[in-house]
XYZ file of C-alpha atoms in Angstrom:
591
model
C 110.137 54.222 149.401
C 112.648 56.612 150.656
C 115.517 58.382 149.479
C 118.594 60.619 150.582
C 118.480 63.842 148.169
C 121.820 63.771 146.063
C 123.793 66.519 144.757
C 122.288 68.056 141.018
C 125.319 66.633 139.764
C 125.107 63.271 140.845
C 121.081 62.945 140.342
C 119.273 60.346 138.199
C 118.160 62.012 135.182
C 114.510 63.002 134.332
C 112.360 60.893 131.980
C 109.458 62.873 131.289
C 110.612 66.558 130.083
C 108.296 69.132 129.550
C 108.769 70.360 125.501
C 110.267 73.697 125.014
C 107.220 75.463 124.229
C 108.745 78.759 125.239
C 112.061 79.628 127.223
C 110.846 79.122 130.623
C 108.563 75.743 130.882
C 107.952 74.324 134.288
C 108.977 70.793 135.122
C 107.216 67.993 134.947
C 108.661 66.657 137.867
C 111.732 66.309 140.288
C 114.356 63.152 140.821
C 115.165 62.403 144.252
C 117.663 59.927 143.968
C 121.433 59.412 141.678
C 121.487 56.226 139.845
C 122.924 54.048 142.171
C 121.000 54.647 145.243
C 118.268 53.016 142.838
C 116.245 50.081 144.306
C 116.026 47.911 141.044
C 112.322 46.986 140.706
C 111.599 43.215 140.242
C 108.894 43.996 137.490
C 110.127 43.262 134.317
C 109.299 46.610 131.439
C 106.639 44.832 129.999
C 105.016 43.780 133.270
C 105.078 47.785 134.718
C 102.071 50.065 133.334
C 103.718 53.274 133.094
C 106.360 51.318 130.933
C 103.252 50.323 128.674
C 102.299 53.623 128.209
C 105.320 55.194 127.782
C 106.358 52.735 124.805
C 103.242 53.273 123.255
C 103.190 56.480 123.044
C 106.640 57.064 122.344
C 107.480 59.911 124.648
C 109.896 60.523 127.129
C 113.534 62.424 126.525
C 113.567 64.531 123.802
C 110.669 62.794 121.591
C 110.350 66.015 120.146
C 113.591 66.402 118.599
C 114.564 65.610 115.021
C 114.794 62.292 114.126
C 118.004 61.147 113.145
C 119.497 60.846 109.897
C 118.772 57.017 108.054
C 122.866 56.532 108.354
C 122.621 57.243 112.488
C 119.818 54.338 112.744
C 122.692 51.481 113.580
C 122.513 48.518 116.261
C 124.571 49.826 118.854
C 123.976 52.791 120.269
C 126.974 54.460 122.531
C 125.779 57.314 125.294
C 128.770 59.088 126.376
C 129.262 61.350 128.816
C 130.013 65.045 129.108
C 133.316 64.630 129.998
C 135.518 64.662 126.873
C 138.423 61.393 128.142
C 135.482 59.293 129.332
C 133.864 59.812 126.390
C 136.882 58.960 123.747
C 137.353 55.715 126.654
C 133.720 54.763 125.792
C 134.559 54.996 122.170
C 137.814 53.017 122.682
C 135.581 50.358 124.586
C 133.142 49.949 121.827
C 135.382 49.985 118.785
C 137.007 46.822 120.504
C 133.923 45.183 120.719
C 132.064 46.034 117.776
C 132.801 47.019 114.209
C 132.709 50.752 113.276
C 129.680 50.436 110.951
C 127.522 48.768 113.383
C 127.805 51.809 115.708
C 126.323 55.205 116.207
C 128.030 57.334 118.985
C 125.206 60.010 121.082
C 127.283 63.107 122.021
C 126.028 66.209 124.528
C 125.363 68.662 122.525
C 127.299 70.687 120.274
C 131.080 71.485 121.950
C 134.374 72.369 120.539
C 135.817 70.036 123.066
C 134.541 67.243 121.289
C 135.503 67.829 117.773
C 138.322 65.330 117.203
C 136.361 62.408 118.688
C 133.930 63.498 116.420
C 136.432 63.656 113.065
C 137.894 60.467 114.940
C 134.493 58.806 114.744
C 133.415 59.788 111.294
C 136.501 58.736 109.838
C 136.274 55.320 110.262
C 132.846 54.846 109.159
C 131.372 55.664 112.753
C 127.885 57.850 113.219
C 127.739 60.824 115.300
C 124.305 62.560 116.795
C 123.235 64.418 119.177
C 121.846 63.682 122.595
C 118.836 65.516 122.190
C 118.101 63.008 119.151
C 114.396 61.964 119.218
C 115.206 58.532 121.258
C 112.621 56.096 120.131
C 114.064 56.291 116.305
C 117.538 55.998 117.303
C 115.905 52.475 118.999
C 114.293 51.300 116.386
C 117.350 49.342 114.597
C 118.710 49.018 118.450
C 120.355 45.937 119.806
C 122.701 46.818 122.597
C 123.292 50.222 124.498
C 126.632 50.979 125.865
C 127.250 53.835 128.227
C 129.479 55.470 131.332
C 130.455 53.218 134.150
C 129.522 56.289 136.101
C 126.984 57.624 134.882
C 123.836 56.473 133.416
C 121.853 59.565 131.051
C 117.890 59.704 129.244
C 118.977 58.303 126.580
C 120.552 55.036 127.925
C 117.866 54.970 130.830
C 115.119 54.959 127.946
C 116.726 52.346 125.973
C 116.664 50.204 129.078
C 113.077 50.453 129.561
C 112.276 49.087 125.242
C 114.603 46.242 126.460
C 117.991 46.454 125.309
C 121.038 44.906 126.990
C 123.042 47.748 128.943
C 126.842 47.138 128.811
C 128.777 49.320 130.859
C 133.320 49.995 130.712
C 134.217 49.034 133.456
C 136.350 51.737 135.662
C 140.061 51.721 134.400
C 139.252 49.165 131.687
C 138.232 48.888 128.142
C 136.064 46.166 128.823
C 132.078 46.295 128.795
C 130.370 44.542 131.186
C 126.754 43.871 131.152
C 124.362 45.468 133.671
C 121.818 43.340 134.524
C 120.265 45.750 137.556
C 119.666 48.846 134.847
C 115.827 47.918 133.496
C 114.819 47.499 137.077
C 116.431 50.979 138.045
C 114.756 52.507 135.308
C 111.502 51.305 136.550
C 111.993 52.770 139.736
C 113.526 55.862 138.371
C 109.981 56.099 136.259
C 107.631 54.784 138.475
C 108.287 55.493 141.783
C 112.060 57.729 142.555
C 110.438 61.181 140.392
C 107.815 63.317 141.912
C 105.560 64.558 139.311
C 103.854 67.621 139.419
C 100.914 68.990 137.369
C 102.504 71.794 135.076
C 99.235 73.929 135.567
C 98.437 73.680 138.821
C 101.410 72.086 140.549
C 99.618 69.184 142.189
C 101.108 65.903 142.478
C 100.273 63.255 139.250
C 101.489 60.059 138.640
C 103.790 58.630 136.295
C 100.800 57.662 133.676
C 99.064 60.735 133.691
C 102.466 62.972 132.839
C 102.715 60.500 129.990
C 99.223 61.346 128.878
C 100.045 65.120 129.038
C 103.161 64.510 126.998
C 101.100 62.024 124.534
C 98.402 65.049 123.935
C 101.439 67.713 123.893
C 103.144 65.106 121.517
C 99.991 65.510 119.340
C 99.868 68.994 119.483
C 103.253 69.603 118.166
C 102.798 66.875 115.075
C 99.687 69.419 114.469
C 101.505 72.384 114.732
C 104.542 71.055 112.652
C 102.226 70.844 109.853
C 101.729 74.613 109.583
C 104.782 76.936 107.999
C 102.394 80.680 107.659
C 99.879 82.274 109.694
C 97.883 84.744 107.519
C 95.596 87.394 108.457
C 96.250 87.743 112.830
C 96.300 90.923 113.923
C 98.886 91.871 115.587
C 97.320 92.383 118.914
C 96.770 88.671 118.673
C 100.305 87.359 117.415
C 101.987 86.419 120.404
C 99.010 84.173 121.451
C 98.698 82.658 118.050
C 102.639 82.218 118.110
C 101.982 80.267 121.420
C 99.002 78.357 120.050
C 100.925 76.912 117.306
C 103.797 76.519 119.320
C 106.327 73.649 117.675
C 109.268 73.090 120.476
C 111.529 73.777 117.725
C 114.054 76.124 118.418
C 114.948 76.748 114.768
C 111.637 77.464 114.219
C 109.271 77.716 117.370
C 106.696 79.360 115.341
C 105.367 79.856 111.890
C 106.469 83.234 110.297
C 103.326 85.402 109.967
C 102.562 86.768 106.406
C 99.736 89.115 105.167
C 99.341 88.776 101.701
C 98.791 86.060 99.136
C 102.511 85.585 96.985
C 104.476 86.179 100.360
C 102.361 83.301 101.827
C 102.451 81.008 99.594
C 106.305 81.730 98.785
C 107.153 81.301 102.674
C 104.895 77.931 102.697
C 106.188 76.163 99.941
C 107.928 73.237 100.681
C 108.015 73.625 104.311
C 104.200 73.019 105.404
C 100.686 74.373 105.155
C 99.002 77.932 105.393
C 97.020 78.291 108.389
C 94.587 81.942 107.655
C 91.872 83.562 109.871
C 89.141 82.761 108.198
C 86.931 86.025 108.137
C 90.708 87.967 106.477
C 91.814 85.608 103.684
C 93.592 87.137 101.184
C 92.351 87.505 97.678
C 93.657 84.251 95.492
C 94.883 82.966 98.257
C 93.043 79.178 97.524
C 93.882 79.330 93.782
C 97.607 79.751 94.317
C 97.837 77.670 97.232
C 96.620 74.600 95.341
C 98.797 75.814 92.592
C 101.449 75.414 94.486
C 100.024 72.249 96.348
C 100.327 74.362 99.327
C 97.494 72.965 102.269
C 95.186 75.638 103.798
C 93.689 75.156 106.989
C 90.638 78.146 108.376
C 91.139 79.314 112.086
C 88.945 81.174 114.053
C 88.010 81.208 118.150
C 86.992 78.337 120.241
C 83.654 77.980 121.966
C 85.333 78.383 125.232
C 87.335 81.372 124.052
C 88.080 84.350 126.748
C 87.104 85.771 129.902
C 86.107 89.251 126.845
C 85.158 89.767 123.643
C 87.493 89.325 120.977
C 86.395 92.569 119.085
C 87.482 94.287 122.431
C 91.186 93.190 121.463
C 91.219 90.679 124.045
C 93.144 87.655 122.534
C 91.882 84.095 122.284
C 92.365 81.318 124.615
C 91.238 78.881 122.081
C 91.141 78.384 118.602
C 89.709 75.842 115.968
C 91.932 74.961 112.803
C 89.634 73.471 110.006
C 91.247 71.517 107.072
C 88.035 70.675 105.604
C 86.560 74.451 105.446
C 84.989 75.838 108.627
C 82.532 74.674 111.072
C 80.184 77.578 110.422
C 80.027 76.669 106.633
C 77.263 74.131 105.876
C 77.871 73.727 101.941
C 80.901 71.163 102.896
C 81.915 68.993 105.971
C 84.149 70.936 108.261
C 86.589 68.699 110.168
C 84.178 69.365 113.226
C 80.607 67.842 111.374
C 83.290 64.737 110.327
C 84.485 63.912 113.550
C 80.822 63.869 114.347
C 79.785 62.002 111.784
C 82.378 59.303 111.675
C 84.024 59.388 115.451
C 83.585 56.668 117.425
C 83.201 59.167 120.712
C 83.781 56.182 123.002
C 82.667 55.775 126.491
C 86.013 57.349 127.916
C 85.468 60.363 125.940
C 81.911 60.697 127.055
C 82.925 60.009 130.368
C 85.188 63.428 130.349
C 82.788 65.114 128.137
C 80.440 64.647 130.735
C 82.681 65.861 133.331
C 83.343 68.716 131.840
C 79.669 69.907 130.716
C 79.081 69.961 134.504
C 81.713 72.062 135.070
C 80.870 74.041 132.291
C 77.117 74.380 134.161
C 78.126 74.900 137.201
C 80.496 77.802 136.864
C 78.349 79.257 134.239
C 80.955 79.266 131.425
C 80.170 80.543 127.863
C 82.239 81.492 125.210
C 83.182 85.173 126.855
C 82.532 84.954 130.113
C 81.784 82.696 133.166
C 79.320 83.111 136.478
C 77.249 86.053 136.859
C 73.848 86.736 138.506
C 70.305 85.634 135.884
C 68.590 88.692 134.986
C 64.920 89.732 135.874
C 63.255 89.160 132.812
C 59.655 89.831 134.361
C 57.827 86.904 132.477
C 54.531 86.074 133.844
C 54.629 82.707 135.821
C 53.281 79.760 134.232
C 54.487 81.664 130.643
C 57.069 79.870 128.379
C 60.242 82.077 128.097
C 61.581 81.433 124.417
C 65.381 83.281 124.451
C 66.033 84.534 120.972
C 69.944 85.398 120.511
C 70.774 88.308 118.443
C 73.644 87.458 115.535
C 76.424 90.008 114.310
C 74.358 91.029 110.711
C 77.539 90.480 108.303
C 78.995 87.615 110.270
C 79.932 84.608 108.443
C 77.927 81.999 110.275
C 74.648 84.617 109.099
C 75.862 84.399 105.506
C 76.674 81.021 105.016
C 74.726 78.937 107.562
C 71.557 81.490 108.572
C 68.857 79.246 105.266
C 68.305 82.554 103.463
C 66.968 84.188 106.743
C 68.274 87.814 106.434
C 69.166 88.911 109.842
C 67.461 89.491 113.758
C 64.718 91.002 112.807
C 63.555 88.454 110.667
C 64.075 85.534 112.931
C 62.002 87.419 115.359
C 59.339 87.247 112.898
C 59.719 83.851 112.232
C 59.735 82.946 116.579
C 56.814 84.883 117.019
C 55.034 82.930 114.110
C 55.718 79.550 115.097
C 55.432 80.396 119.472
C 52.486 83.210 119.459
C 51.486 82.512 123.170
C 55.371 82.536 124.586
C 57.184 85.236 126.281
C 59.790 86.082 123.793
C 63.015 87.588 124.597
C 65.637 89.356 122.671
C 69.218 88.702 123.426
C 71.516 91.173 121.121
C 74.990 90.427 120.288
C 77.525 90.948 122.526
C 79.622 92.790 119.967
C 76.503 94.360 118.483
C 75.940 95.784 121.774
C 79.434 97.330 122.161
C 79.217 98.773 119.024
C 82.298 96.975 117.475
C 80.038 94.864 114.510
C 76.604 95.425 112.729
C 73.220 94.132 113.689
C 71.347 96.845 115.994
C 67.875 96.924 116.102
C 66.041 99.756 116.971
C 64.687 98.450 120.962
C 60.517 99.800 119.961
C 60.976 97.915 116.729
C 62.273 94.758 118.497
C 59.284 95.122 121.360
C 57.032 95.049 118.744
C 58.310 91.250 118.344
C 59.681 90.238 121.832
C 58.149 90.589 125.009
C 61.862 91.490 126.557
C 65.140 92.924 125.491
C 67.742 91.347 127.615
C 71.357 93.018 127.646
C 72.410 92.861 130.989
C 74.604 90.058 132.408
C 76.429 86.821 130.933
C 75.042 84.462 128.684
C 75.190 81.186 130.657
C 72.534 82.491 133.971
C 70.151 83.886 131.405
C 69.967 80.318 129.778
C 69.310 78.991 132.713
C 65.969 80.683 133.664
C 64.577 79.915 130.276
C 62.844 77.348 128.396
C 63.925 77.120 124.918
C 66.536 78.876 122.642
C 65.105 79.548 119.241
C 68.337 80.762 117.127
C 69.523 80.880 113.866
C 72.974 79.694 114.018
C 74.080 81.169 117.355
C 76.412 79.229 119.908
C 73.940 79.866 122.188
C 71.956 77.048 121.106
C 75.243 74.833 121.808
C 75.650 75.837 125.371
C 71.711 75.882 125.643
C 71.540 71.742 124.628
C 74.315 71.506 127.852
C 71.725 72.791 129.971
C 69.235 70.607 128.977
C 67.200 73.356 126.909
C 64.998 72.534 123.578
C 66.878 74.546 120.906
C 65.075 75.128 117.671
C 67.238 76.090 114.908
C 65.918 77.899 111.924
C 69.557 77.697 110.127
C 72.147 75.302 109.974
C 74.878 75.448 112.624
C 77.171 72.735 113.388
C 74.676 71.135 116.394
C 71.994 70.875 114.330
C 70.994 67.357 112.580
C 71.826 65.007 114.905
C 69.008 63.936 116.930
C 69.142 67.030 119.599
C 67.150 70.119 117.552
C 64.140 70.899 115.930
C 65.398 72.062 112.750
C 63.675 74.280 110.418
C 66.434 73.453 107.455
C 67.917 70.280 108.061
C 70.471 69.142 106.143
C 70.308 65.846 104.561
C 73.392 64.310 105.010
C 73.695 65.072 108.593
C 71.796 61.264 109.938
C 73.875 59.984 112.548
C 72.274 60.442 115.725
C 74.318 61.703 118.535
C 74.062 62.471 122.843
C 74.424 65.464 124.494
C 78.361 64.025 125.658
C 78.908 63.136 122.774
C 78.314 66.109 120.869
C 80.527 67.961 123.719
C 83.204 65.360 123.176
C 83.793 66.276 119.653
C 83.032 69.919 119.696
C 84.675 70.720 123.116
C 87.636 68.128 123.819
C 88.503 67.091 120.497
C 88.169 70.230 117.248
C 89.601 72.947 119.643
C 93.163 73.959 120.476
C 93.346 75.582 123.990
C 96.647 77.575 125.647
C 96.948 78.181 129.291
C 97.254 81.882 129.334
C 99.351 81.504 132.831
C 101.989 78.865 131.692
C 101.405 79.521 128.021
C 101.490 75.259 127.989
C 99.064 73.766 125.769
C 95.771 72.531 127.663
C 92.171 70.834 127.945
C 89.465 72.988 128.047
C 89.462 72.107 132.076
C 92.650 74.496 132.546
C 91.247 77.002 130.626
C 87.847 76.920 132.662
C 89.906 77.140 135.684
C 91.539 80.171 134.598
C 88.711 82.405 133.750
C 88.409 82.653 138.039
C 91.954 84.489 138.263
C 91.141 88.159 136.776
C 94.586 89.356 136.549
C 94.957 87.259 133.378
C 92.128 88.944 131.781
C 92.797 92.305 133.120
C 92.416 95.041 129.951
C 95.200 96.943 128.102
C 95.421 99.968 127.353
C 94.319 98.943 123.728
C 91.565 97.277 125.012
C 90.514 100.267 126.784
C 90.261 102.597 123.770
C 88.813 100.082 121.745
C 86.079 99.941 124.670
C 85.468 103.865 124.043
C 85.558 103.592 120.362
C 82.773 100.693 120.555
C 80.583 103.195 123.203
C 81.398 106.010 121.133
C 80.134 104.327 117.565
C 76.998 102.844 119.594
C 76.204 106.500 121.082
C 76.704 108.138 117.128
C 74.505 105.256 115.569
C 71.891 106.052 118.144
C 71.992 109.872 117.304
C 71.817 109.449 113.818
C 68.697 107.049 113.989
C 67.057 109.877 116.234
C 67.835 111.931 113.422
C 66.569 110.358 110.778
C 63.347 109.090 112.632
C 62.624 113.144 113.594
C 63.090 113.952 109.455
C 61.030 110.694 108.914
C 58.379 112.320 111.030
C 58.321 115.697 109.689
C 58.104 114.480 106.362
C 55.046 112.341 107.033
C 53.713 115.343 108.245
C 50.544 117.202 106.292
C-alpha cells in the first residue's frame, strides 16, 4: 500500500506517541497519509490484532495524561478543532442534537481564543477538557463521538477504534452525519499508513511491538508515579536518577530530591512514597515514615549497571527499587526473592531470558564492564580452577547476607578447607582494588591461601576459563550460574536456594526450585529498571547491553578522573603504611 506524502498540516494524526520523558523524545513513528486519502480497511476493530493490543493495554494518545475529572466522564464526547468558528459550529451541532448534560466538549490545549466557548459551555451545564486528556477514561462512559467535517484528531481516531459511532457536521450545516468509513481508516491509519521506528535504534517495528514499548513505558510511569522523594543520591548521580524515575508529567517530571529525614517525609506526605539509596538512609527515616504512613522503597544498582565502577562517579544505567527491603538482605523477602518465589516465569519470559543470557555470554557482559581478553592464570592442566571473588569488607551484602563469615580472608580459609587439591584463585574487588572501599588483603597473606591473585581484566572472560565460583554473596556467582559454572555459596545471596547452588547456609524458606532462565527472567528482565543513556528512554536490559559497545557514552569526567587519582593515591598510602608497620613488626620481633 502506497501513499502520496501530504502537507504536515493536512496529515493523519499519530496514534502511538512517545511519552514526554524529557524535552526532546524521538518519534515513534511517521504518518504518510491525511485522513482522507485513507483506504478504509474491511477488518472490523475487533477482528485486527494491533487493535487487540492496543485496547488492552490502553495506550495510544496521551494515555499518560491525567484522567479526567468524574463530571467530564459523559456519553458524548465532542473533538473540536483548533480553529476557534469550527469549533463553536461543532458545539452548535451537538447542542442541537443532544442535551447539554450528556456532553463533554475536548478542546486543544489551553488558548485565550477559546475562552468564551469555554464560559459558553460551562454555563449551560456542558464539560470542558483538554485534548491531551488520558483518552481511554474519557471512553469509558462513551457512546457517540462527534468531531470536524474536516478534520479527524487522536482523540476521535482512538474512539473509533473501542467502537463508537463517529458523527461528523456536515460542511455549511449544523447537521451530524454519521461516518461509517472512520473505524476502517483508523485501522489503516494504525496498522498499515504509519511507519514505525524503534526509538533506540531507529529500525523499522510494527504496529504491535510499539504498543508493547508503550505498554512497558506505560508501566514504568505507574511505577514511577508512585514515588514523590529521592533521598540520599549524590549529586553526581541526580540527573540519571531524575531520568530513571522519569514520570511524563510536566508539572512534576521528577521527584524533588531531599537529604534528610523531616524534609523527606514533609515533601512525601500525601503525594507518594520515599524512594532512598539504601547504603545512605537517614537516621529515623523508617519510624517517621510509617508515622506518617509514608511508603519507603530501597534503591541501589542493577546487575547490568555501567560500562565503570560506580565508586569511580560513573552513574548507573540501572537500578533496583525494593518495597519489601533489599535483595541483599536475607532476614526478609525482598521484592526480588518474591517474584521468585511466587512468579509464574512463563515460557515467554524464559524464552527472552534465554535470549538474553546468550547475549549476555557472548559479549562478555558483567555488571561493570563487557568483553575483554581471559587472563593467564597458569593453573596446571588437568587441575580444577576454583575462582574465589573478593567482597568490599563493610559492604552491606557482607553484613547482612555473608552467615557470620567475617570477610575475604576467611572465606579463603573456608575454600581451601572444603577444595584442598584445587587451584584456588583470588579475585579482589573491583573497588577494593581502586582503593575507593575496604577489603585489601595483603597479596603474601592471600598466597598463603590461593594458588593465584587475579586483578587484571573483566570479570566475565575470567569466569569463563574456570570451573567453579566459590563466593560468599558476590554477583559473581550470578553471572557464573549463566555460564554454566557450579557456584558454591557459603552465605546467602539472592541466587542461592533454589535448586542451582551448593549452599553452605541455606535458608529454609527458600524451596521452590527454579532454571537457569528462569532465575534470569526475574532477576534480569523483571526487578531492574534500565535507562538508555543515549535517548535517556526507558529500556530492556538488551538496549543497555548494546550500549556498553559505543565508548563515548562512558567516556570519564573530569570528576571521574580525580576520583581515579584519589582511589590510586589511597591504594599507594595503604600500601606504604602496611610496609611500615610490617618493618616495626619486624624489628620488634627482633632479639
Amino acid at each position: 500500500m502506497s501513499f502520496s506524502p501530504p502537507s504536515p498540516a493536512n496529515r493523519a494524526p499519530l496514534l502511538l506517541q512517545t511519552p514526554p520523558f524529557h524535552a526532546s523524545v524521538p518519534l515513534l513513528g511517521q504518518v504518510q497519509c491525511s485522513w482522507g486519502d485513507l483506504t478504509p480497511s474491511y477488518d472490523a476493530p475487533a477482528d485486527n490484532d494491533a487493535v487487540r493490543s492496543l485496547l488492552a493495554t490502553r495506550t495510544g494518545g496521551t494515555f499518560w495524561a491525567p484522567l479526567p475529572p468524574p463530571d467530564a466522564r459523559r456519553a458524548i464526547v465532542v473533538c473540536a478543532s483548533g480553529d476557534p468558528a469550527r469549533a463553536t459550529a461543532l458545539w452548535t451541532a451537538a447542542r442541537n442534537a443532544h442535551e447539554v448534560e450528556r456532553i463533554v466538549f475536548s478542546l486543544p490545549e489551553p488558548d485565550i481564543r477559546f475562552q468564551p466557548l469555554t464560559q459558553c459551555i460551562r454555563a449551560v451545564g456542558g464539560a470542558v477538557v483538554a485534548s491531551s486528556v488520558n483518552p481511554w477514561a474519557l471512553f469509558d462512559n462513551a457512546a457517540d463521538i462527534i468531531c470536524d467535517a474536516d478534520e479527524i484528531g487522536t482523540l476521535a481516531a482512538l474512539g473509533t477504534l473501542r467502537d463508537l459511532p463517529v458523527w461528523r457536521n456536515a460542511a455549511g450545516s449544523l447537521d451530524l452525519i454519521r461516518d461509517s468509513t472512520a473505524a476502517g481508516r483508523a485501522i489503516t491509519l494504525l496498522d498499515h499508513a504509519t511507519r514505525y521506528r524503534c526509538p533506540f535504534h531507529g529500525t523499522p517495528i510494527t504496529a504491535q511491538d510499539a504498543i508493547a514499548l508503550l505498554d512497558e513505558w506505560q508501566q514504568i510511569i505507574m511505577r514511577n508515579r508512585s514515588t514523590a522523594v529521592c533521598v540520599g543520591m549524590s549529586l553526581w548521580k541526580r540527573r540519571r536518577i531524575a531520568d530513571l524515575f522519569a514520570t511524563a508529567n510536566p508539572r512534576r517530571p521528577f521527584p524533588v530530591f531531599r537529604r534528610g529525614t523531616a524534609g523527606a517525609v514533609s515533601a512525601a506526605r500525601g503525594r507518594g512514597g520515599i524512594a532512598v539509596w539504601s547504603t545512605r538512609m537517614p537516621p529515623g527515616l523508617d519510624r517517621r515514615a510509617e508515622a506518617a504512613t509514608v511508603p519507603v522503597a530501597r534503591v541501589e544498582d542493577g546487575f547490568i549497571r555501567s560500562a565503570g565502577l560506580g565508586s569511580g562517579l560513573l552513574p548507573p544505567a540501572s537500578i533496583i527499587v525494593d518495597t519489601r527491603g533489599v535483595y541483599y538482605d536475607p532476614a526478609r523477602p525482598s521484592d526480588l526473592e518474591h517474584l521468585l518465589a511466587t512468579h509464574p516465569l512463563g515460557p515467554d519470559l524464559q524464552v527472552r531470558a534465554e535470549k538474553l543470557i546468550a547475549c549476555i555470554v557472548a559479549g562478555g557482559v558483567s555488571k561493570y564492564a563487557h568483553g575483554g581478553a581471559a587472563p593467564d592464570l597458569g593453573a596446571p592442566p588437568g587441575r580444577r580452577v576454583v575462582l574465589v571473588p573478593g567482597q568490599v569488607a563493610d559492604d552491606l551484602s557482607v553484613r547482612l547476607g555473608g552467615a557470620g563469615i567475617a570477610g575475604n580472608l576467611e572465606l579463603l580459609r573456608r575454600v581451601r578447607a572444603a577444595c584442598p587439591d584445587a587451584f584456588i584463585v583470588y579475585r579482589p574487588h573491583p573497588d577494593v582494588d581502586a582503593g575507593h572501599r575496604l577489603g585489601a588483603i595483603p597479596e603474601e597473606q592471600v598466597l598463603t591461601l590461593a594458588d593465584h591473585v587475579c586483578r587484571v581484566g573483566a570479570m566475565a572472560p575470567l569466569l569463563d576459563i574456570v570451573d567453579e565460583v566459590h563466593t560468599l554473596t558476590s554477583l559473581a556467582g550470578f553471572e557464573a550460574l549463566m555460564r554454566g559454572k557450579a557456584v558454591t555459596t557459603y552465605g546467602q545471596p539472592f541466587y542461592a536456594g533454589w535448586g542451582l547452588t551448593q549452599d553452605h547456609a541455606p535458608l529454609a524458606r527458600r524451596t521452590r526450585r527454579l532454571t537457569i532462565a528462569q532465575l534470569a527472567a526475574a532477576t534480569l528482565l523483571l526487578y531492574p529498571r534500565y535507562i538508555d543513556p543515549l535517548t535517556r528512554l526507558p529500556c530492556g536490559p538488551e538496549v543497555l547491553i548494546s550500549r556498553f559497545g559505543m565508548p563515548s557514552l562512558w567516556r570519564p569526567t573530569l570528576l571521574m578522573r580525580l576520583r581515579r587519582h584519589q582511589g590510586a593515591f589511597r591504594k599507594a598510602a595503604n600500601k606504604g603504611a602496611q610496609s611500615v608497620f610490617r618493618t616495626i613488626a619486624a624489628i620488634w620481633r627482633r632479639p
